mmCIF file of C-alpha atoms in Angstrom:
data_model
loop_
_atom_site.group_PDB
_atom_site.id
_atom_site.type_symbol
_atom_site.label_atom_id
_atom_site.label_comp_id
_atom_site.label_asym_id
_atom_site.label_seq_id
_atom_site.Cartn_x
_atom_site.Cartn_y
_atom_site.Cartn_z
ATOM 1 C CA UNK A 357 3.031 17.292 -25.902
ATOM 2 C CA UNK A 358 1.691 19.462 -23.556
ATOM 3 C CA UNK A 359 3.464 20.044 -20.159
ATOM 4 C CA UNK A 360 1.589 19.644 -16.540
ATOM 5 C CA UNK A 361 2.380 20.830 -13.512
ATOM 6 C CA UNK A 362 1.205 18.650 -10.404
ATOM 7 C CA UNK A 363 1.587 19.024 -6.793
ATOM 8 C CA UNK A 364 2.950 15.486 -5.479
ATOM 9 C CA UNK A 365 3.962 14.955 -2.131
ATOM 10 C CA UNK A 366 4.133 18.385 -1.293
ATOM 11 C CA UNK A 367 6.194 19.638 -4.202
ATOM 12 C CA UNK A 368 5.552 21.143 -7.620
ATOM 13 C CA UNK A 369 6.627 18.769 -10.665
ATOM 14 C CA UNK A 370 6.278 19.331 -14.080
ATOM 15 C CA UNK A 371 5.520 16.227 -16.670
ATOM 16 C CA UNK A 372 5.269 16.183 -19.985
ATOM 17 C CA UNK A 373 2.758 13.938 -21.198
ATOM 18 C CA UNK A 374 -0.305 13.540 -23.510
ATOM 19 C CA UNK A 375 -3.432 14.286 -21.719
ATOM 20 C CA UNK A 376 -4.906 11.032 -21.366
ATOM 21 C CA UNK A 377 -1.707 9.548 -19.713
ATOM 22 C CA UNK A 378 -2.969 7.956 -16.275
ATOM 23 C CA UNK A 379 -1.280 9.516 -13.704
ATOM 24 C CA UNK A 380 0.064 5.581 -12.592
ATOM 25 C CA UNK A 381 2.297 5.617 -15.312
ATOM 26 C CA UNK A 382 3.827 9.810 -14.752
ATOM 27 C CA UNK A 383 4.508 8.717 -11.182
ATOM 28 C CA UNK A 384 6.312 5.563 -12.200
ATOM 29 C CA UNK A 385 8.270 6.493 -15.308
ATOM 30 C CA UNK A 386 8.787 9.874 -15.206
ATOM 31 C CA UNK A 387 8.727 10.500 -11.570
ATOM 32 C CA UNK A 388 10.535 7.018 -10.478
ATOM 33 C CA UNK A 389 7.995 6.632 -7.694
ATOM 34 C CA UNK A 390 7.282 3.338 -8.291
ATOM 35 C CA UNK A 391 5.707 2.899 -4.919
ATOM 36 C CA UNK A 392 2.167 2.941 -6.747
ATOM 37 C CA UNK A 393 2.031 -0.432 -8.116
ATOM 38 C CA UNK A 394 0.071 -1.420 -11.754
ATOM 39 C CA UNK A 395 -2.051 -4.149 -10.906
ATOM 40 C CA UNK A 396 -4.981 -4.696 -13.459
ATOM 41 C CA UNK A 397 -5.306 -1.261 -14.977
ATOM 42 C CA UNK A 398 -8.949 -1.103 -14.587
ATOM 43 C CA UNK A 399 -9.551 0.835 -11.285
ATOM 44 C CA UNK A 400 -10.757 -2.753 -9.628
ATOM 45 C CA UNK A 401 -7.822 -3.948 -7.729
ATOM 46 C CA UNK A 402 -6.573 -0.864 -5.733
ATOM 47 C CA UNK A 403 -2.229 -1.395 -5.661
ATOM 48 C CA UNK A 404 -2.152 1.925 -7.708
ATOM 49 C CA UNK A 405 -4.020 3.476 -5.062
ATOM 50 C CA UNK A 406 -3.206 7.400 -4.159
ATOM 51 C CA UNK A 407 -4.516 10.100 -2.797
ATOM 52 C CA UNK A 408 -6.562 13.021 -4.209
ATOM 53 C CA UNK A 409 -6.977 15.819 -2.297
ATOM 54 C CA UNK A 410 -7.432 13.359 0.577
ATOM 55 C CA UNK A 411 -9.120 10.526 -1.098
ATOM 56 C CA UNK A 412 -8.581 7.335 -2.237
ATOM 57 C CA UNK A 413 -8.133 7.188 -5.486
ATOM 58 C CA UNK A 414 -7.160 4.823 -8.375
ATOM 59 C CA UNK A 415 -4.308 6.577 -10.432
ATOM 60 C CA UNK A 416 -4.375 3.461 -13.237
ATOM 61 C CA UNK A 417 -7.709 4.928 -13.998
ATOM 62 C CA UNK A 418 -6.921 9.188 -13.485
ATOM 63 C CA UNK A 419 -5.883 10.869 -16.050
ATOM 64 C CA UNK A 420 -2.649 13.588 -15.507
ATOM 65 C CA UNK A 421 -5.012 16.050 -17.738
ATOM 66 C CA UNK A 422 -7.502 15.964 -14.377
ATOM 67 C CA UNK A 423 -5.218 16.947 -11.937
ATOM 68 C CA UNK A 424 -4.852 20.813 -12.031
ATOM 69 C CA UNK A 425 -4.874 21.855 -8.837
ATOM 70 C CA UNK A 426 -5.197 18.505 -7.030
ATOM 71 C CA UNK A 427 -3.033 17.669 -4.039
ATOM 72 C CA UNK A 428 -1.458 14.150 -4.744
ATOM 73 C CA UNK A 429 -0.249 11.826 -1.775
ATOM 74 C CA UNK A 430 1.761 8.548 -2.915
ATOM 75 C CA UNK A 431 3.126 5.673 -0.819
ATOM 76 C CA UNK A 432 6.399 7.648 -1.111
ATOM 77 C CA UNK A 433 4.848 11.146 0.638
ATOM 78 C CA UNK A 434 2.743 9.330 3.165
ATOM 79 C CA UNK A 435 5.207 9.973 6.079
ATOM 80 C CA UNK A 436 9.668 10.427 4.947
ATOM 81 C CA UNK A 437 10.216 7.465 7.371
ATOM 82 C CA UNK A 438 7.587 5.186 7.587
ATOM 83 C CA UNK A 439 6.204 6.406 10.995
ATOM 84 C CA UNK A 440 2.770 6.752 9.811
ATOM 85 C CA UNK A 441 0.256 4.904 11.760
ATOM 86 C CA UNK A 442 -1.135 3.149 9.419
ATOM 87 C CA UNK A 443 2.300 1.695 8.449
ATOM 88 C CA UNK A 444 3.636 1.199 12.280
ATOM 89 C CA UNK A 445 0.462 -1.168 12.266
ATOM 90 C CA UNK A 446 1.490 -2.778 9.222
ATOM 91 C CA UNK A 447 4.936 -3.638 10.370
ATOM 92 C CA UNK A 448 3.721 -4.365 13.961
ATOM 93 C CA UNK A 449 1.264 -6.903 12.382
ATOM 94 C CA UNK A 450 3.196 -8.132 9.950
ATOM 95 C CA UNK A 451 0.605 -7.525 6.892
ATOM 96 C CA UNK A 452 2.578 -8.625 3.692
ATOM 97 C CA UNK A 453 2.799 -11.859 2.635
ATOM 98 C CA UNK A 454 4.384 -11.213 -0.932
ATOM 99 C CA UNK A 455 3.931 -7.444 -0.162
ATOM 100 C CA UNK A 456 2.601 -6.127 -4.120
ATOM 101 C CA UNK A 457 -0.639 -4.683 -3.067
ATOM 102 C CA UNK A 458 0.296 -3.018 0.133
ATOM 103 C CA UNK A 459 1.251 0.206 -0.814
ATOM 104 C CA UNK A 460 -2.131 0.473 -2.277
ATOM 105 C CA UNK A 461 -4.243 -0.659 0.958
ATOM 106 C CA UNK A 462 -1.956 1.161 2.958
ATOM 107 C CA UNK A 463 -3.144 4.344 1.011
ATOM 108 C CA UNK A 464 -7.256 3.211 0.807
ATOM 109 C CA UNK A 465 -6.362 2.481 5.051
ATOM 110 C CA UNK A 466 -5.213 5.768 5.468
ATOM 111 C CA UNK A 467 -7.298 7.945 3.893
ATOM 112 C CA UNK A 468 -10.606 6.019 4.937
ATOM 113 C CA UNK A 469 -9.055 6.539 8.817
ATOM 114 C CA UNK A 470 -8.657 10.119 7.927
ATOM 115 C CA UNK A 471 -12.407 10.402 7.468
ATOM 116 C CA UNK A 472 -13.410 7.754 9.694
ATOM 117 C CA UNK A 473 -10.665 7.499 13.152
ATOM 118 C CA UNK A 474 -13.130 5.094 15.364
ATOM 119 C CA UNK A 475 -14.229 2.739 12.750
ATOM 120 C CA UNK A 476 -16.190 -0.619 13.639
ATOM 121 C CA UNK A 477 -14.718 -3.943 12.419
ATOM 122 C CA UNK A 478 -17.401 -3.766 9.823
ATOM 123 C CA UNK A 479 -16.636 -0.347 8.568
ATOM 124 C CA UNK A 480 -12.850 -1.873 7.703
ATOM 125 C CA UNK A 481 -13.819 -4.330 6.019
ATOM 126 C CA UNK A 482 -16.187 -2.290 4.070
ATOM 127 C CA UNK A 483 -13.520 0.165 3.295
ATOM 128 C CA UNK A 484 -11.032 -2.282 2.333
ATOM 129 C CA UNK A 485 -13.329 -4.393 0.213
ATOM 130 C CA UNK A 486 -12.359 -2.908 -3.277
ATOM 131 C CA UNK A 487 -8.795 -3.701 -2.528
ATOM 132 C CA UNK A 488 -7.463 -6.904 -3.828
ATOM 133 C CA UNK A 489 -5.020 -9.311 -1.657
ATOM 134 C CA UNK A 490 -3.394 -12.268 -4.056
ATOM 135 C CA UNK A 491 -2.166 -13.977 -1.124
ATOM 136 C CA UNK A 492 -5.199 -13.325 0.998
ATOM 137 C CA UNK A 493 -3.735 -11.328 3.874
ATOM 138 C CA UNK A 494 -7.317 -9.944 5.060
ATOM 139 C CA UNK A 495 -7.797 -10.701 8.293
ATOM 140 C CA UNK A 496 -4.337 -9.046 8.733
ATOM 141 C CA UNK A 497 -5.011 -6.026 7.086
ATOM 142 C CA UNK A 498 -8.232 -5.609 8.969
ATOM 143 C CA UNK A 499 -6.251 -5.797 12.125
ATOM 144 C CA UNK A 500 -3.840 -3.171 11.613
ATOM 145 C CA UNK A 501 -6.305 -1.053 10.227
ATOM 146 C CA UNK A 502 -7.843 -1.485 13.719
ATOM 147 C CA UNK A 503 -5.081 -0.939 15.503
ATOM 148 C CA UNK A 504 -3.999 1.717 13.744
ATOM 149 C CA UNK A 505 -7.059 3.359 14.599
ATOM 150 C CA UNK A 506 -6.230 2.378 18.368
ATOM 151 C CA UNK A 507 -2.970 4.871 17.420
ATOM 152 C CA UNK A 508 -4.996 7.610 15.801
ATOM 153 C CA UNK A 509 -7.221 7.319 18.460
ATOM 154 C CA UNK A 510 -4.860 7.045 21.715
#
């Protein structure tokens, strides 16, 4: 099996793997970040959501044989201690309900901010519409995707 190295969070790792192995399942059995959540496994739901080379990116449907070169952000590299400010929103809104799909919309949140710091209400909920919420937690999720923009912003 061939061996790849990736850069993840910052630091070199090597994983064996075959070359169609999406890069959800090196981070969570191999690399024990299991931050980056399976949820359907077709790219439509957005809990394995990462970043590549700044964008949002669904790693259920990337495969590790793709990735030369690529920087890769995870839940787990986002910030060491959750001060990021798309996660001080979360936790000053009080997003999760059951919590499964919020590493992923913290990740599309934070890389759409990256590219967009002063979005309209409109341009949230645009950018959050390919994530999926079970327990239907939109209107808080919009929120402190707004106020974290507030942060970014202030």
């Amino acid at each position: 099996m061939p061996t790849y190295n990736l850069k993840i969070n910052g630091s070199s790792q090597s994983i064996e793997a075959a070359e169609d192995t999406p890069l959800l399942w090196a981070l969570r059995d191999q690399l024990d970040m299991v931050g980056t959540k399976f949820g359907c496994g077709i790219g439509q739901c957005g809990a394995c959501t990462v970043h590549v080379d700044g964008n949002a990116t669904r790693s259920c449907q990337l495969q590790i044989s793709q990735l030369d070169g690529k920087e890769i952000t995870t839940i787990e590299g986002l910030s060491e201690d959750g001060s990021h400010p798309v996660q001080e929103a979360w936790k000053a809104i009080d997003v999760p309900q059951c919590g499964y799909c919020q590493a992923g919309q913290i990740m599309t949140a934070s890389a759409f901010l990256e590219k967009n710091p002063n979005p309209s209400r409109e341009e949230i909920r645009n950018a959050m519409t390919g994530n999926i919420c079970r327990c239907a937690s939109y209107n808080r999720i919009e929120n402190a995707v707004a106020k974290a923009a507030e942060k970014k912003m202030a």
